[in-house]
Tab-separated table of C-alpha atoms and ligand atoms in Angstrom:
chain	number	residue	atom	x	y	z
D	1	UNK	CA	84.315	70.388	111.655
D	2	UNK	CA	86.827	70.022	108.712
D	3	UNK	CA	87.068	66.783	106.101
D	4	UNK	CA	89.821	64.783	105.726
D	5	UNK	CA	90.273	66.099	102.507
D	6	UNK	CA	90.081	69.770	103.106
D	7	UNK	CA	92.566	69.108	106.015
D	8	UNK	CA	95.168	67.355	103.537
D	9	UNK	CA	94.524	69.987	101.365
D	10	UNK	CA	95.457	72.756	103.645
D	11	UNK	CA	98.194	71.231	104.938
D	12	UNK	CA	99.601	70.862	101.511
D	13	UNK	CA	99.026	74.533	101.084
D	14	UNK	CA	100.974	75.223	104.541
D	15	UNK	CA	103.484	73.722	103.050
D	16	UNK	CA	103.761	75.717	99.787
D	17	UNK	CA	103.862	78.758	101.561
D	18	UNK	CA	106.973	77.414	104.062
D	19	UNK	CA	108.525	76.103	100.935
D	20	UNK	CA	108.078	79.741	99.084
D	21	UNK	CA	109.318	80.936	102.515
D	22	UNK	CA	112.419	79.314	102.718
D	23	UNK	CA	112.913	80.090	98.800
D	24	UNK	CA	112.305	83.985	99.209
D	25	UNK	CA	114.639	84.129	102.174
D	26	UNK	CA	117.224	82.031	100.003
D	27	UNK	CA	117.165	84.106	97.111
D	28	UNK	CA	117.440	87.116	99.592
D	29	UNK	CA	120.733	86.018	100.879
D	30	UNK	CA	121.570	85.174	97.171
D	31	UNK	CA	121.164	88.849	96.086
D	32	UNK	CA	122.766	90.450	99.005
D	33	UNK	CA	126.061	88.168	98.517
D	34	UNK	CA	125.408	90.162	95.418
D	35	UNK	CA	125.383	93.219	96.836
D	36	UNK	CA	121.972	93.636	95.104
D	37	UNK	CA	120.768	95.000	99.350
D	38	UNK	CA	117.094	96.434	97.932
D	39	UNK	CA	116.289	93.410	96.150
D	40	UNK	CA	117.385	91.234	99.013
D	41	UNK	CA	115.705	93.424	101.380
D	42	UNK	CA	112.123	93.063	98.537
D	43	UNK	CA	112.713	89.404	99.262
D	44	UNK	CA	113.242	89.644	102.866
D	45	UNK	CA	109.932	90.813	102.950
D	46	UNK	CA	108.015	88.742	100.456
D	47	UNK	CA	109.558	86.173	102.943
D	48	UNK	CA	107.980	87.481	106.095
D	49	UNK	CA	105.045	87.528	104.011
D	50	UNK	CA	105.100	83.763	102.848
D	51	UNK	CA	105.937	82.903	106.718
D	52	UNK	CA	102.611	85.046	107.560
D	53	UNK	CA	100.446	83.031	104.563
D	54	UNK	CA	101.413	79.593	106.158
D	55	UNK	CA	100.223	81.156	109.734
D	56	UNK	CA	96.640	82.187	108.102
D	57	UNK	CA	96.286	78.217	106.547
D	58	UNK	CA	97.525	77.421	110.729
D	59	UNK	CA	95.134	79.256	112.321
D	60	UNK	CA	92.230	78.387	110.060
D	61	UNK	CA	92.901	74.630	110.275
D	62	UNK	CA	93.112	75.107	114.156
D	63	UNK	CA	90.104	77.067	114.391
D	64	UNK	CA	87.961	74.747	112.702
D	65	UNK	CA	89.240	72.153	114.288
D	66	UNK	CA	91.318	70.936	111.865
D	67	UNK	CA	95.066	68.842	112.868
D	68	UNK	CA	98.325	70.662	111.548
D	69	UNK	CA	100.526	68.170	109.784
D	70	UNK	CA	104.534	69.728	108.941
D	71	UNK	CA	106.108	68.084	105.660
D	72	UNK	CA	109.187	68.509	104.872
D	73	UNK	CA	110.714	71.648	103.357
D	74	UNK	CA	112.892	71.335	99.671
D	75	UNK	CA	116.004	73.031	100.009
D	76	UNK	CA	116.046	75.654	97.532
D	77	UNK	CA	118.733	76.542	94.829
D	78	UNK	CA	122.058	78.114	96.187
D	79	UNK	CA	122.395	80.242	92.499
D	80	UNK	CA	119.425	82.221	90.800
D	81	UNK	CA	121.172	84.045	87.988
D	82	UNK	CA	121.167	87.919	86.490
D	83	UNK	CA	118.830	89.675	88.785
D	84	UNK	CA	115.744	89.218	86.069
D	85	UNK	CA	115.945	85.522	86.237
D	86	UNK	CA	115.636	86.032	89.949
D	87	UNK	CA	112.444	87.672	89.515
D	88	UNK	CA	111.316	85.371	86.784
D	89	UNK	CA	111.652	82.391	88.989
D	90	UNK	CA	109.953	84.672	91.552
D	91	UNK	CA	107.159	85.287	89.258
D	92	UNK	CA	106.807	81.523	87.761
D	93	UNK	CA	106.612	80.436	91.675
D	94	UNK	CA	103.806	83.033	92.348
D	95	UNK	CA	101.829	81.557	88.854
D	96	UNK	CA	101.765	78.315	90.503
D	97	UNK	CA	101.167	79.097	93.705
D	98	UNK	CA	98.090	81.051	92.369
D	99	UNK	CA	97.305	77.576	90.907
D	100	UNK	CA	97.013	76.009	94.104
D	101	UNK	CA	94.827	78.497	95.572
D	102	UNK	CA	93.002	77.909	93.277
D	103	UNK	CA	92.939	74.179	93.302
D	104	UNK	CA	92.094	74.365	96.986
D	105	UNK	CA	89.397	76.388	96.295
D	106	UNK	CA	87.420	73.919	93.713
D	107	UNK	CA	87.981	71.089	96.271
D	108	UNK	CA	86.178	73.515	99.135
D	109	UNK	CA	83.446	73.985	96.645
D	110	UNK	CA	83.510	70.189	95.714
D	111	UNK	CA	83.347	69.508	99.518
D	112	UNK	CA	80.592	72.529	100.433
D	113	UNK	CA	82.999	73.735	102.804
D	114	UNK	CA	81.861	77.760	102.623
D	115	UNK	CA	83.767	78.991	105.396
D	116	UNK	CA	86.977	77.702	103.654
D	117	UNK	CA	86.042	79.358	100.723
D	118	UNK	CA	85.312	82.845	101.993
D	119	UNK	CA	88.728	82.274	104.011
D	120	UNK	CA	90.293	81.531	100.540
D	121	UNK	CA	88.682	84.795	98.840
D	122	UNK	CA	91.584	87.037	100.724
D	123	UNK	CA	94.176	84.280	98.923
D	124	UNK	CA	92.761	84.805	95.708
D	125	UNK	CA	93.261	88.562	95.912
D	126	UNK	CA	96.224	88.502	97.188
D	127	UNK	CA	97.440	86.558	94.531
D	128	UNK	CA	96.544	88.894	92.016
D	129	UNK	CA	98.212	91.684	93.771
D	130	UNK	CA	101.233	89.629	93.966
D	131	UNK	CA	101.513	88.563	90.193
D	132	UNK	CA	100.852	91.907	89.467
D	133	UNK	CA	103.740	93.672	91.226
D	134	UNK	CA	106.525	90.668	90.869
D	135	UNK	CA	104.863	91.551	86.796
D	136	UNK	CA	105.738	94.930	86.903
D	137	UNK	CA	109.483	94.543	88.710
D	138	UNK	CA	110.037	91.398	85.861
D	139	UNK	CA	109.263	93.805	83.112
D	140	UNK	CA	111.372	96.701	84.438
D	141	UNK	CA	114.308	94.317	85.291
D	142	UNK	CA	113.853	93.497	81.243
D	143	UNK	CA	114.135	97.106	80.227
D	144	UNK	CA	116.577	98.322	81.750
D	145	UNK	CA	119.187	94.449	80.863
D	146	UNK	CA	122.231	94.294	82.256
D	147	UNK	CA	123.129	98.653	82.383
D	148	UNK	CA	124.526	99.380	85.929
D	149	UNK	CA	123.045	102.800	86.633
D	150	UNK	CA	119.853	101.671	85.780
D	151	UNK	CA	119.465	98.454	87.446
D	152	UNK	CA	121.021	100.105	90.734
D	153	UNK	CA	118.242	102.298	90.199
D	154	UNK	CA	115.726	99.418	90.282
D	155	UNK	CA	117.454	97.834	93.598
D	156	UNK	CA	117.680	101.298	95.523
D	157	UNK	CA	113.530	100.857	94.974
D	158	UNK	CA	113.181	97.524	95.612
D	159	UNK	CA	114.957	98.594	98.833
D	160	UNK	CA	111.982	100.946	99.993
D	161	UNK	CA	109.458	97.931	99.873
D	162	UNK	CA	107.601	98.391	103.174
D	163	UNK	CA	106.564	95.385	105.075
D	164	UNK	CA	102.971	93.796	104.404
O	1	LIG	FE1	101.793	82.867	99.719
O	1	LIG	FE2	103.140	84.416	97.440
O	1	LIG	O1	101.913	83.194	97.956
């Protein structure tokens, strides 16, 4: 059995990941209109893969029991910017979605709920991994400004992101 609070909290946290979801797939389109196709196709991806977080919080709220509760979804920004401030915002959404992983974890600890917490442990590592890369794409993006061969270079790789 789950508490009401743990329940809330996951729901709030299925919710994050639908609203980073619908973000991603936003900021996809907004690249591609670009014609910026790897780095729409990176966040075409980190989509599926936000869609895929807010199944795990589903299945683990079902499984123990729990009752799934939508919210509504914000509608995300139409315009993003240069390519880096894309990834910026990317990589300020990730910082405080890390945050509420980590929230949710001190209220399973607060509530003794261990099998929440050992289902948050994959969460926590992901996390990392995700900082780390959007990190790494933020920092080339900076290096490389605003010079077309270079930043053409960066989307052709962003393009060969494989699927999660
Ligand atoms: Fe589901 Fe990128 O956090």
């Amino acid at each position: 059995m789950i508490t009401q609070k743990i329940q809330e909290t996951l729901n709030a946290q299925i919710q994050a990941e639908l609203n980073s979801a619908h973000m991603y797939l936003a900021m996809s389109a907004y690249c591609e209109s670009r014609t910026f196709k790897g780095f729409g196709h990176w966040l075409r991806v980190q989509f599926q893969e936000e869609t895929g977080h807010a199944e795990k919080f589903i299945n683990h709220l079902l499984t123990r029991g729990g009752h799934v509760v939508f919210r509504r979804i914000d509608a995300p920004p139409s315009e993003f910017g240069t390519m880096l401030q894309v990834f910026e915002h990317v990589l300020a959404h990730e910082r405080e979605v890390t945050q509420f992983v980590h929230g949710l974890h001190d209220v399973a600890l607060a509530e003794k709920d261990v099998a929440t917490q050992v289902f948050l442990q994959w969460f926590i590592t992901e996390q990392v991994e995700e900082e780390a890369s959007v990190a790494e794409l933020v920092e080339k993006l900076r290096m490389v400004g605003d010079k077309g061969g270079a930043l053409l270079y960066l989307d052709k790789e962003a393009g060969k992101r494989e699927k999660g």
